[in-house]
Coordinates of C-alpha atoms in Angstrom, one line a residue:
M1 CA -35.2 2.8 -26.4
H2 CA -34.2 2.6 -30.4
A3 CA -31.5 0.4 -29.7
M4 CA -33.6 -2.4 -27.8
E5 CA -36.1 -1.6 -30.7
S6 CA -33.4 -2.4 -33.1
R7 CA -32.4 -5.6 -31.3
V8 CA -35.8 -6.9 -31.7
L9 CA -36.7 -5.9 -35.3
L10 CA -33.0 -7.9 -36.2
R11 CA -34.4 -10.8 -34.3
T12 CA -37.6 -10.6 -35.7
F13 CA -35.8 -10.7 -38.8
C14 CA -33.8 -13.6 -38.4
V15 CA -36.5 -15.5 -37.0
I16 CA -38.7 -14.8 -40.4
L17 CA -35.9 -15.7 -42.5
G18 CA -35.7 -18.9 -40.4
L19 CA -39.5 -19.7 -40.6
G20 CA -39.0 -19.0 -44.5
A21 CA -36.8 -22.0 -44.7
V22 CA -39.4 -24.4 -43.8
W23 CA -42.7 -23.2 -42.9
G24 CA -42.6 -20.4 -45.5
L25 CA -42.1 -22.7 -48.2
G26 CA -43.7 -25.3 -46.8
V27 CA -42.7 -28.8 -46.6
D28 CA -43.4 -31.1 -49.4
P29 CA -45.9 -33.6 -48.4
S30 CA -43.9 -36.6 -49.8
L31 CA -41.5 -35.9 -47.3
Q32 CA -43.6 -35.6 -44.3
I33 CA -45.3 -38.3 -42.0
D34 CA -47.8 -36.9 -39.9
V35 CA -48.2 -40.3 -37.8
L36 CA -51.3 -39.0 -35.3
T37 CA -53.1 -38.0 -38.5
E38 CA -52.0 -40.7 -40.7
L39 CA -53.1 -43.5 -37.4
E40 CA -56.7 -41.8 -37.4
L41 CA -56.7 -41.7 -33.6
G42 CA -59.9 -40.9 -31.9
E43 CA -62.6 -41.3 -29.1
S44 CA -63.0 -44.8 -30.2
T45 CA -59.1 -45.9 -30.1
A46 CA -58.7 -48.0 -27.3
G47 CA -56.0 -46.6 -24.6
V48 CA -56.0 -43.2 -25.9
R49 CA -58.2 -40.0 -25.6
Q50 CA -57.9 -36.5 -27.0
V51 CA -57.0 -33.9 -24.6
P52 CA -55.5 -30.2 -24.7
G53 CA -52.0 -30.0 -25.5
L54 CA -49.1 -27.5 -25.7
H55 CA -51.0 -25.4 -28.5
N56 CA -54.4 -25.6 -29.9
G57 CA -53.3 -25.8 -33.0
T58 CA -53.0 -29.4 -33.4
K59 CA -54.4 -32.4 -31.7
A60 CA -52.9 -34.0 -28.6
F61 CA -53.6 -37.7 -27.3
L62 CA -53.1 -38.9 -23.6
F63 CA -51.4 -42.4 -23.6
Q64 CA -53.4 -43.9 -20.8
D65 CA -52.1 -46.7 -18.4
S66 CA -54.5 -49.3 -19.7
P67 CA -54.2 -52.3 -22.9
R68 CA -53.9 -50.6 -26.2
S69 CA -52.9 -51.4 -29.8
I70 CA -51.9 -47.7 -31.6
K71 CA -50.3 -50.1 -34.8
A72 CA -50.9 -48.7 -38.3
P73 CA -52.5 -51.3 -40.5
A74 CA -50.2 -53.1 -42.8
A75 CA -51.7 -51.1 -45.8
T76 CA -50.8 -47.8 -44.1
A77 CA -47.5 -48.8 -42.6
E78 CA -46.2 -49.8 -46.1
R79 CA -47.3 -46.7 -47.4
L80 CA -45.5 -44.4 -44.6
L81 CA -42.3 -46.7 -44.9
Q82 CA -42.3 -46.2 -48.8
K83 CA -41.2 -42.6 -47.7
L84 CA -38.3 -43.6 -45.5
R85 CA -37.4 -46.8 -46.8
N86 CA -33.9 -46.7 -48.2
K87 CA -33.5 -42.8 -47.1
H88 CA -30.4 -41.6 -45.1
E89 CA -31.4 -38.4 -43.9
F90 CA -34.3 -38.0 -41.7
T91 CA -35.8 -36.5 -38.7
L92 CA -38.4 -37.3 -35.9
L93 CA -40.0 -34.7 -33.5
V94 CA -42.7 -35.0 -31.2
T95 CA -44.0 -32.3 -28.3
L96 CA -44.9 -34.5 -25.2
K97 CA -45.5 -34.4 -21.5
Q98 CA -44.5 -37.7 -20.0
T99 CA -45.6 -39.2 -16.8
H100 CA -43.0 -39.3 -13.9
L101 CA -41.0 -42.4 -13.9
N102 CA -42.6 -43.4 -16.9
S103 CA -40.4 -46.0 -18.9
G104 CA -41.7 -46.1 -22.6
V105 CA -41.5 -46.1 -26.5
I106 CA -42.1 -43.3 -28.1
L107 CA -42.3 -44.7 -31.9
S108 CA -41.2 -47.8 -32.9
I109 CA -40.4 -49.6 -36.3
H110 CA -39.6 -52.8 -36.4
H111 CA -39.6 -56.5 -38.0
L112 CA -40.2 -59.4 -36.1
D113 CA -37.4 -59.0 -33.3
H114 CA -35.5 -56.4 -35.9
R115 CA -35.8 -52.9 -34.3
Y116 CA -35.0 -50.4 -37.5
L117 CA -35.6 -47.4 -35.4
E118 CA -37.3 -47.2 -32.2
L119 CA -37.0 -44.2 -29.7
E120 CA -37.7 -44.6 -26.2
S121 CA -37.5 -42.5 -22.7
S122 CA -36.7 -44.1 -19.6
G123 CA -38.3 -42.6 -16.3
H124 CA -36.2 -45.4 -14.0
R125 CA -32.7 -44.2 -15.6
N126 CA -33.7 -40.7 -16.9
E127 CA -32.4 -41.4 -20.3
I128 CA -33.4 -41.2 -24.0
R129 CA -32.3 -44.3 -26.2
L130 CA -32.4 -44.9 -29.8
H131 CA -32.6 -48.7 -30.8
Y132 CA -31.3 -49.1 -34.6
R133 CA -29.9 -51.5 -36.9
S134 CA -26.9 -50.5 -39.0
G135 CA -25.9 -51.5 -42.6
T136 CA -23.9 -54.1 -41.3
H137 CA -27.3 -55.7 -39.8
R138 CA -26.0 -55.4 -36.3
P139 CA -28.4 -54.2 -33.6
H140 CA -27.1 -50.9 -31.9
T141 CA -28.5 -48.7 -29.0
E142 CA -27.3 -44.9 -28.4
I143 CA -27.9 -43.8 -25.0
F144 CA -28.4 -40.1 -24.3
P145 CA -28.8 -39.2 -20.2
Y146 CA -31.8 -36.6 -20.2
I147 CA -34.7 -36.5 -17.6
L148 CA -37.5 -36.1 -20.2
A149 CA -40.4 -38.0 -17.9
D150 CA -40.8 -35.2 -15.5
A151 CA -44.6 -34.3 -16.3
K152 CA -43.6 -31.5 -17.9
W153 CA -44.2 -30.6 -21.8
H154 CA -41.2 -30.9 -24.1
K155 CA -40.3 -30.5 -27.7
L156 CA -38.1 -33.4 -28.9
S157 CA -36.2 -34.0 -32.0
L158 CA -33.8 -36.3 -33.5
A159 CA -32.0 -35.7 -36.8
I160 CA -30.1 -38.2 -38.3
S161 CA -27.9 -37.7 -41.4
A162 CA -26.3 -40.6 -42.7
S163 CA -24.2 -41.4 -39.5
H164 CA -24.4 -38.1 -38.1
L165 CA -27.1 -37.4 -34.8
I166 CA -28.2 -34.7 -33.4
L167 CA -30.6 -34.5 -30.6
H168 CA -32.6 -31.6 -29.6
V169 CA -34.9 -30.9 -27.0
D170 CA -37.2 -27.8 -26.4
C171 CA -34.9 -26.2 -29.2
N172 CA -31.3 -26.8 -27.4
K173 CA -29.0 -29.0 -29.0
I174 CA -28.2 -31.7 -26.0
Y175 CA -26.1 -34.3 -27.8
E176 CA -24.3 -34.6 -31.2
R177 CA -22.7 -38.0 -32.2
V178 CA -21.1 -39.7 -34.9
V179 CA -22.3 -43.4 -35.1
E180 CA -22.6 -46.4 -37.7
M181 CA -25.4 -45.4 -40.3
P182 CA -28.3 -46.5 -39.4
S183 CA -30.3 -48.7 -42.2
T184 CA -33.5 -47.7 -43.6
D185 CA -33.7 -51.0 -45.7
L186 CA -37.1 -52.2 -44.5
P187 CA -38.2 -55.5 -45.3
L188 CA -42.1 -55.9 -46.3
G189 CA -44.0 -56.5 -43.5
T190 CA -42.2 -53.9 -41.3
T191 CA -44.7 -52.5 -38.3
F192 CA -45.3 -49.2 -37.4
W193 CA -46.0 -48.8 -33.8
L194 CA -46.7 -45.2 -31.5
G195 CA -46.5 -45.3 -27.9
Q196 CA -45.3 -49.0 -27.4
R197 CA -43.4 -51.6 -28.6
N198 CA -46.0 -54.3 -29.0
N199 CA -48.7 -55.2 -27.6
A200 CA -47.5 -55.9 -24.3
H201 CA -44.4 -53.9 -23.9
G202 CA -43.0 -50.2 -23.6
Y203 CA -46.1 -48.8 -23.2
F204 CA -45.5 -44.8 -23.0
K205 CA -47.7 -43.0 -20.5
G206 CA -48.3 -39.1 -20.9
I207 CA -49.5 -36.8 -23.8
M208 CA -48.0 -36.7 -27.2
Q209 CA -48.5 -33.9 -30.0
D210 CA -47.3 -32.9 -33.5
V211 CA -45.7 -36.6 -33.9
Q212 CA -43.8 -36.2 -37.3
L213 CA -40.9 -37.8 -39.6
L214 CA -39.5 -35.3 -41.8
V215 CA -37.4 -37.1 -44.7
M216 CA -35.0 -34.1 -45.2
P217 CA -31.9 -32.6 -43.9
Q218 CA -32.1 -30.3 -40.6
G219 CA -36.1 -31.2 -40.3
F220 CA -35.6 -30.0 -36.5
I221 CA -36.0 -26.3 -38.1
A222 CA -39.5 -27.2 -38.4
Q223 CA -40.1 -27.6 -34.6
C224 CA -37.2 -24.5 -33.8
P225 CA -37.5 -22.0 -36.6
D226 CA -34.9 -19.9 -34.4
L227 CA -32.2 -22.8 -35.1
N228 CA -32.2 -21.5 -39.1
R229 CA -30.2 -18.4 -37.8
T230 CA -29.3 -16.6 -40.8
C231 CA -27.7 -13.5 -38.6
P232 CA -24.0 -14.4 -37.5
T233 CA -23.3 -13.3 -33.8
C234 CA -20.2 -12.6 -32.5
N235 CA -19.5 -16.0 -31.3
D236 CA -20.2 -17.3 -35.0
F237 CA -17.4 -14.8 -36.0
H238 CA -15.0 -16.7 -33.2
G239 CA -15.6 -19.9 -34.7
L240 CA -15.3 -18.7 -38.2
V241 CA -11.7 -17.4 -36.6
Q242 CA -11.0 -20.7 -34.9
K243 CA -12.1 -22.7 -38.3
I244 CA -9.7 -20.6 -40.1
M245 CA -6.9 -21.5 -38.0
E246 CA -7.6 -24.6 -38.2
L247 CA -7.6 -24.9 -41.8
Q248 CA -4.0 -23.0 -41.8
D249 CA -2.8 -26.1 -39.7
I250 CA -4.4 -28.1 -42.0
L251 CA -2.9 -26.5 -45.0
S252 CA 0.6 -26.6 -43.5
K253 CA 0.6 -30.3 -42.8
T254 CA -1.2 -31.1 -46.2
S255 CA 2.0 -28.8 -47.6
A256 CA 4.4 -31.0 -45.8
K257 CA 2.8 -34.3 -46.6
L258 CA 2.7 -33.2 -50.5
S259 CA 6.4 -32.3 -50.2
R260 CA 7.4 -35.6 -49.2
A261 CA 4.8 -37.4 -51.9
E262 CA 6.8 -35.3 -54.7
Q263 CA 10.5 -36.5 -53.4
R264 CA 9.0 -40.1 -53.2
M265 CA 7.5 -39.5 -56.6
N266 CA 11.2 -38.3 -58.1
R267 CA 12.8 -41.4 -56.5
L268 CA 10.1 -43.9 -58.2
D269 CA 10.8 -41.9 -61.5
Q270 CA 14.2 -43.9 -61.2
C271 CA 13.2 -47.0 -60.4
Y272 CA 12.6 -49.6 -63.1
C273 CA 8.7 -50.3 -63.8
E274 CA 8.5 -53.9 -65.5
R275 CA 5.7 -54.1 -68.2
T276 CA 3.2 -56.9 -68.1
C277 CA 1.0 -58.2 -70.7
T278 CA -2.6 -59.6 -70.4
M279 CA -4.4 -62.4 -72.5
K280 CA -7.8 -63.4 -72.2
G281 CA -8.1 -61.9 -68.1
T282 CA -4.6 -63.4 -67.6
T283 CA -1.7 -61.1 -66.7
Y284 CA 1.6 -61.9 -67.2
R285 CA 5.2 -60.6 -66.4
E286 CA 7.8 -59.5 -68.6
F287 CA 9.2 -62.6 -70.7
E288 CA 7.0 -65.1 -69.0
S289 CA 5.8 -67.9 -71.8
W290 CA 3.2 -70.0 -71.6
T291 CA 0.9 -72.2 -73.7
D292 CA -2.4 -70.9 -75.5
G293 CA -4.2 -73.9 -77.1
C294 CA -1.6 -74.7 -80.1
K295 CA 0.2 -72.0 -79.5
N296 CA 3.5 -70.7 -77.4
C297 CA 3.0 -67.2 -76.5
T298 CA 5.6 -64.9 -74.6
C299 CA 5.5 -61.2 -73.0
L300 CA 7.7 -59.2 -74.6
N301 CA 7.9 -55.5 -74.1
G302 CA 4.3 -55.5 -73.0
T303 CA 3.2 -57.1 -76.1
V304 CA 2.5 -61.0 -76.2
Q305 CA 4.2 -62.3 -79.4
C306 CA 2.6 -66.1 -80.1
E307 CA 4.1 -68.8 -82.2
T308 CA 2.4 -72.0 -83.6
L309 CA 3.4 -75.1 -81.4
V310 CA 5.5 -77.6 -82.9
C311 CA 4.1 -80.9 -81.9
P312 CA 7.0 -83.6 -81.5
A313 CA 5.9 -87.1 -82.3
P314 CA 5.2 -89.4 -79.2
D315 CA 7.1 -92.6 -79.1
C316 CA 4.7 -94.8 -77.5
P317 CA 5.0 -98.1 -75.9
P318 CA 3.5 -101.5 -77.5
K319 CA -0.6 -101.3 -77.5
S320 CA -0.5 -97.8 -77.5
A321 CA -0.4 -95.2 -80.3
P322 CA -0.4 -91.3 -80.8
A323 CA -4.0 -89.8 -79.9
Y324 CA -5.5 -86.1 -79.1
V325 CA -6.4 -85.6 -75.3
D326 CA -8.7 -83.4 -74.3
G327 CA -7.4 -79.6 -73.6
K328 CA -4.2 -80.4 -75.1
C329 CA -2.9 -79.6 -78.5
C330 CA -0.4 -81.9 -79.6
K331 CA -0.9 -86.1 -79.6
E332 CA -0.2 -88.0 -75.9
C333 CA 0.2 -91.7 -76.1
K334 CA -3.2 -93.5 -75.1
S335 CA -3.7 -97.3 -74.4
T336 CA -5.4 -99.1 -77.9
C337 CA -7.6 -102.1 -78.0
Q338 CA -7.6 -104.5 -81.1
F339 CA -11.1 -105.4 -82.3
Q340 CA -12.1 -106.9 -85.6
G341 CA -9.0 -106.2 -87.1
R342 CA -9.0 -102.5 -85.9
S343 CA -7.6 -100.4 -83.3
Y344 CA -9.9 -98.4 -80.6
F345 CA -8.6 -96.0 -78.0
E346 CA -9.1 -96.4 -74.4
G347 CA -12.7 -95.1 -73.6
E348 CA -14.0 -95.1 -77.6
R349 CA -17.0 -97.5 -78.0
N350 CA -18.2 -99.6 -81.2
T351 CA -21.6 -101.4 -82.0
V352 CA -21.8 -104.8 -83.2
Y353 CA -25.1 -106.3 -84.6
S354 CA -26.2 -110.0 -84.8
S355 CA -27.6 -111.9 -87.2
S356 CA -30.8 -111.5 -85.5
G357 CA -30.3 -107.5 -85.6
M358 CA -29.7 -107.0 -82.1
C359 CA -27.1 -104.3 -81.1
V360 CA -24.1 -105.3 -78.4
L361 CA -22.2 -102.1 -77.5
Y362 CA -18.3 -102.5 -76.7
E363 CA -15.6 -100.2 -74.9
C364 CA -12.2 -100.2 -75.0
K365 CA -11.0 -100.7 -71.2
D366 CA -7.7 -101.8 -69.8
Q367 CA -6.6 -102.5 -73.4
T368 CA -9.4 -105.2 -73.8
M369 CA -12.9 -104.6 -75.4
K370 CA -15.2 -105.1 -73.1
L371 CA -19.1 -105.8 -73.1
V372 CA -21.3 -102.5 -72.1
E373 CA -24.3 -103.2 -70.3
N374 CA -27.4 -101.9 -72.2
M375 CA -29.3 -99.7 -70.2
G376 CA -32.3 -98.9 -72.4
C377 CA -33.1 -96.2 -74.9
P378 CA -35.4 -93.4 -74.8
A379 CA -38.3 -93.6 -77.0
L380 CA -38.0 -91.5 -80.1
D381 CA -41.1 -89.3 -81.4
C382 CA -40.0 -89.7 -85.6
P383 CA -40.9 -92.4 -88.0
E384 CA -38.1 -95.3 -88.3
S385 CA -37.4 -94.4 -91.6
H386 CA -36.3 -91.0 -89.9
Q387 CA -33.9 -92.9 -87.3
I388 CA -30.3 -93.3 -87.7
A389 CA -28.1 -95.9 -86.3
L390 CA -24.6 -94.8 -84.5
S391 CA -21.5 -96.6 -84.4
H392 CA -20.6 -95.6 -80.7
S393 CA -24.4 -96.3 -78.9
C394 CA -27.2 -98.6 -79.6
C395 CA -29.1 -96.1 -79.1
K396 CA -30.7 -94.6 -82.5
V397 CA -31.3 -90.8 -83.0
C398 CA -33.8 -88.9 -85.2
K399 CA -32.6 -87.1 -88.3
G400 CA -31.3 -83.4 -87.0
Y401 CA -30.2 -84.7 -83.6
D402 CA -27.9 -81.9 -82.3
F403 CA -24.5 -83.6 -81.5
C404 CA -22.8 -80.3 -81.1
S405 CA -24.6 -80.0 -77.6
E406 CA -23.4 -82.7 -76.3
K407 CA -19.6 -82.4 -75.1
H408 CA -17.6 -81.7 -78.3
T409 CA -13.6 -80.5 -78.6
C410 CA -13.8 -77.6 -80.8
M411 CA -11.6 -74.4 -79.3
E412 CA -11.2 -71.2 -80.1
N413 CA -11.9 -70.1 -83.7
S414 CA -13.3 -73.3 -84.3
V415 CA -17.2 -74.2 -84.2
C416 CA -19.1 -77.5 -83.8
R417 CA -21.2 -78.9 -86.7
N418 CA -23.5 -81.1 -86.8
L419 CA -23.3 -84.3 -89.5
N420 CA -25.8 -87.4 -90.0
D421 CA -24.4 -89.1 -87.2
R422 CA -21.8 -87.2 -85.3
A423 CA -20.1 -83.7 -84.6
V424 CA -17.2 -82.2 -86.3
C425 CA -15.0 -79.2 -85.9
S426 CA -14.6 -76.6 -88.3
C427 CA -12.5 -73.2 -88.9
R428 CA -14.3 -70.2 -89.0
D429 CA -13.4 -68.2 -92.2
G430 CA -10.7 -66.5 -92.6
F431 CA -9.0 -69.0 -90.1
R432 CA -6.7 -72.5 -91.0
A433 CA -6.7 -75.8 -89.0
L434 CA -3.5 -76.1 -87.0
R435 CA -4.3 -80.0 -86.8
E436 CA -6.4 -82.6 -88.5
D437 CA -9.7 -82.4 -86.4
N438 CA -10.2 -78.6 -87.0
A439 CA -10.5 -78.6 -83.1
Y440 CA -7.7 -75.6 -82.9
C441 CA -7.5 -73.0 -85.7
E442 CA -5.2 -69.8 -86.5
D443 CA -5.7 -66.8 -88.0
I444 CA -4.6 -66.5 -92.0
D445 CA -2.6 -63.4 -92.7
E446 CA -4.2 -62.5 -96.1
C447 CA -1.8 -59.4 -96.4
A448 CA 1.2 -61.4 -95.7
E449 CA 0.1 -64.4 -97.9
G450 CA -1.3 -62.2 -100.8
R451 CA -4.6 -63.4 -100.6
H452 CA -6.6 -60.2 -100.4
Y453 CA -8.1 -57.8 -103.2
C454 CA -6.6 -54.3 -102.1
R455 CA -5.8 -52.5 -105.1
E456 CA -3.4 -49.7 -106.0
N457 CA -3.4 -46.6 -103.7
T458 CA -4.3 -49.1 -100.6
M459 CA -2.4 -50.6 -97.7
C460 CA -3.5 -54.2 -96.4
V461 CA -4.4 -54.5 -92.8
N462 CA -4.9 -57.6 -91.7
T463 CA -7.7 -58.3 -88.9
P464 CA -8.9 -61.8 -87.2
G465 CA -10.7 -63.6 -89.4
S466 CA -10.3 -60.9 -92.6
F467 CA -8.3 -57.9 -93.7
M468 CA -9.3 -54.1 -94.7
C469 CA -7.6 -51.9 -97.2
I470 CA -6.8 -48.6 -96.3
C471 CA -6.4 -45.3 -98.3
K472 CA -2.8 -44.2 -98.5
T473 CA -2.3 -40.6 -98.1
G474 CA -3.4 -38.1 -100.5
Y475 CA -6.1 -40.8 -101.6
I476 CA -9.8 -41.3 -100.5
R477 CA -12.3 -44.0 -100.5
I478 CA -14.4 -45.5 -103.5
D479 CA -15.4 -48.7 -102.5
D480 CA -14.1 -51.5 -99.6
Y481 CA -10.9 -52.5 -102.0
S482 CA -10.3 -49.2 -104.1
C483 CA -9.1 -45.4 -103.3
T484 CA -8.6 -42.8 -105.9
A485 CA -6.7 -39.3 -105.7
I486 CA -7.9 -36.1 -104.1
L487 CA -7.7 -33.6 -107.1
G488 CA -7.0 -30.0 -106.2
F489 CA -6.5 -30.7 -102.1
S490 CA -5.7 -26.6 -101.6
Y491 CA -8.1 -23.7 -100.9
S492 CA -7.3 -20.2 -102.4
H493 CA -8.0 -17.0 -100.4
T494 CA -11.3 -17.0 -102.2
G495 CA -12.2 -20.5 -101.3
M496 CA -12.0 -21.5 -104.8
I497 CA -11.5 -25.5 -104.8
Q498 CA -10.0 -26.5 -108.1
G499 CA -11.3 -29.8 -109.8
L500 CA -14.4 -30.2 -107.1
C501 CA -18.0 -29.3 -106.9
K502 CA -18.1 -28.1 -103.1
R503 CA -20.9 -27.1 -101.1
P504 CA -20.5 -23.6 -100.3
A505 CA -19.5 -22.6 -96.7
L506 CA -19.7 -18.8 -94.8
M507 CA -16.3 -18.2 -96.5
F508 CA -17.4 -18.4 -100.0
P509 CA -18.7 -15.6 -102.4
Q510 CA -22.5 -14.0 -101.4
N511 CA -24.3 -15.8 -103.8
G512 CA -22.8 -19.2 -102.6
C513 CA -21.4 -20.4 -105.9
F514 CA -18.7 -20.4 -108.3
Q515 CA -19.2 -20.1 -111.4
S516 CA -16.4 -22.0 -112.9
F517 CA -13.5 -23.8 -111.7
V518 CA -9.9 -24.5 -113.0
S519 CA -10.0 -27.5 -115.1
V520 CA -7.8 -30.3 -114.1
P521 CA -5.8 -32.2 -117.4
S522 CA -6.2 -35.5 -116.3
L523 CA -10.2 -35.1 -116.3
R524 CA -11.9 -35.9 -119.7
A525 CA -14.7 -33.0 -119.0
S526 CA -14.7 -30.6 -121.8
R527 CA -16.7 -28.1 -119.6
M528 CA -16.1 -26.6 -116.3
S529 CA -18.2 -27.8 -113.3
H530 CA -20.7 -25.3 -111.6
C531 CA -23.3 -25.2 -109.0
N532 CA -26.6 -24.9 -109.1
E533 CA -28.8 -23.2 -106.2
S534 CA -31.9 -25.0 -104.5
S535 CA -34.2 -23.8 -101.9
V536 CA -32.6 -25.8 -99.1
S537 CA -28.9 -25.1 -100.1
F538 CA -26.5 -25.1 -102.5
L539 CA -25.9 -28.3 -104.3
P540 CA -23.4 -29.3 -106.6
D541 CA -24.3 -29.9 -110.3
C542 CA -20.9 -31.8 -111.3
G543 CA -21.9 -32.4 -114.9
T544 CA -19.9 -35.1 -116.5
F545 CA -18.2 -35.9 -113.3
P546 CA -20.0 -38.7 -111.6
V547 CA -20.8 -37.5 -107.8
L548 CA -18.9 -40.0 -105.3
P549 CA -21.4 -41.8 -103.3
F550 CA -19.4 -41.5 -99.9
H551 CA -19.4 -37.9 -100.4
P552 CA -22.0 -36.0 -102.7
S553 CA -20.3 -32.4 -102.7
L554 CA -17.1 -34.2 -104.2
C555 CA -16.9 -35.1 -107.8
S556 CA -14.6 -38.1 -109.6
P557 CA -13.5 -38.2 -113.1
S558 CA -15.8 -39.7 -115.7
K559 CA -14.8 -43.3 -116.6

C-alpha cells in the first residue's frame, strides 16, 4: 500500500512540475493565438453552432455540412499573423472530433494560391497532411498516415521548430521528422481560415475545441503537461547510456580526424605560401606588375611598390600629334585638323561667328573640320550680361555654370575646378602634378624634400598629402611641431617625482602632497614647486613653471 502511494505521489509531483512549466507560470498572451476566441464564433455565425465539448472549460463548436465562411477579418488576420510572422518555433493545438470519413481542413493560412501553413485531415485516405512553403518559396506537403476522422475525440498538436516537426495525437508522439524549414515570411493580405480552405473547398465536419497557436518551443506541453516529465525513468537512463556510448564513438572518430588534420598541417608548414598585395580592391600575386594611373606598381614581398611612369615621346605620322587619351597617363597619337591657322584634335570643336553675329560650330572629323548641325539651345534664366559664350559650343551658359558636373578627366588626388568658361583639374594640397593638365597627381614627400616644420627632438613622418611630427623617445609633445624633454622621469620608493607637479596617487603620503621637490639645474625657477589641496582633488601649483596644456599635472621650464 505504501509503495503504491509513493508511486502516486511521485507521479503527481512530476505532473505538477510539468504543469508549472506552462500553466503554472502562464502563457504570455503575446505568444498565444486563441483562434476560436479571436474569430468570435457564436449562434449568429452561419454553418457553426456551439455544442458540448470534451470538457466544459472552453467553448466547442460544431462545423456543419452547410455553406459557411469562417475567415478572420483582414484587420484581425493581420494582428494574429504579426505574432507568427518570421517566427521559426511555434505549435498548433486543437481538440477535435471529426465526422467519420470526412476530409477537411482544420486551419489554413494562405495568400492567393500559396499555402504557408495548412493542416488537413483526410478520412478517405486515413492521413494527416501538412501543406507549407519553404524558405526557397517552394510548396511542400508532409503526409502522416493516421486515422483521425473516426467520430472520436482526439487531442492533436503539431510542433514546428525550424526544420524539426513533432506530431502528437492524444499526448502520444506519433511522428518526428526533419524537413525543409517552413517559411513564415507572410505577405500583407494573407488570409486566416478555420475549418475550410476557402469558401468552396476543404470543409471540415465535426467539433473543434481549444484551437490555439503558441509561438514558443514545446507548446504541446500546454495540451499534455505529462510530456514535460522532470523525473527520469529507467528508459531515460538506458537512453543516456546509449548516448554516452555514441558520444564515445564520436570522440574516437573525431580524435582520429584531428590526428590526420595535424599531420596535414605539419606538411603545410613545409609549403611555400605566396604573399599577395591588395590595392583598390584588387589582389595581385608576388612579382606581379600593373599600371595605376601614372605609376608602375609591383607586388614585392607582400608590399606594393610604385614608381612614376616615364612616358616615351610618341613618333606620330603626318596629320597627327601627341595628345592625352581618357584613362591613359601618357600621350598617344591622335589625328588632327588644320583650321584657321590652328590645329585641332579629333573630336575637338570650335565656334566661328559671322559678321552678323551668327554662330557656326565645327568639329574635327577624319582630319577635316566639318560643320555641326545647330540643334537649338536651351533657354537661359539669367540676364544677357551674365551669359557667357563658349569656344566649343554655340550655346551660351550662365555665370557660375558647373562644368565639372559634365565629363572631366580629373583622376585620383586631383579635383575638378570650374573656371568662367571651362573646367580644369587641380592637384589636392600636398600633391604635385604628374603632367601639365593636372589630371594625375602624386604625393609630395615633405620629409624627404625638407618641406616640413618639424623641430628638434622630433621625427618627420610622411602622410598622404601632408606630414606629421613624432616625438623622439624621452620627449613629450608641446605642439604639432615641437617636443620637450621629460624631466626627472623616475619614481622613488616614496612616490617622489623630480621636477614635476603631479596629482597624487594612492601610493603617495596621506596628505597627498609633497612639501618640496628636488630642483633641476636646467630650470630657472629659484623656489621649489609644491602642491595645493583643493576640495575636489590635489591640483598642482607649479609656481614659475607654466602648466603644460596637454597634461595639466606636469610643469615645464619657464621661458
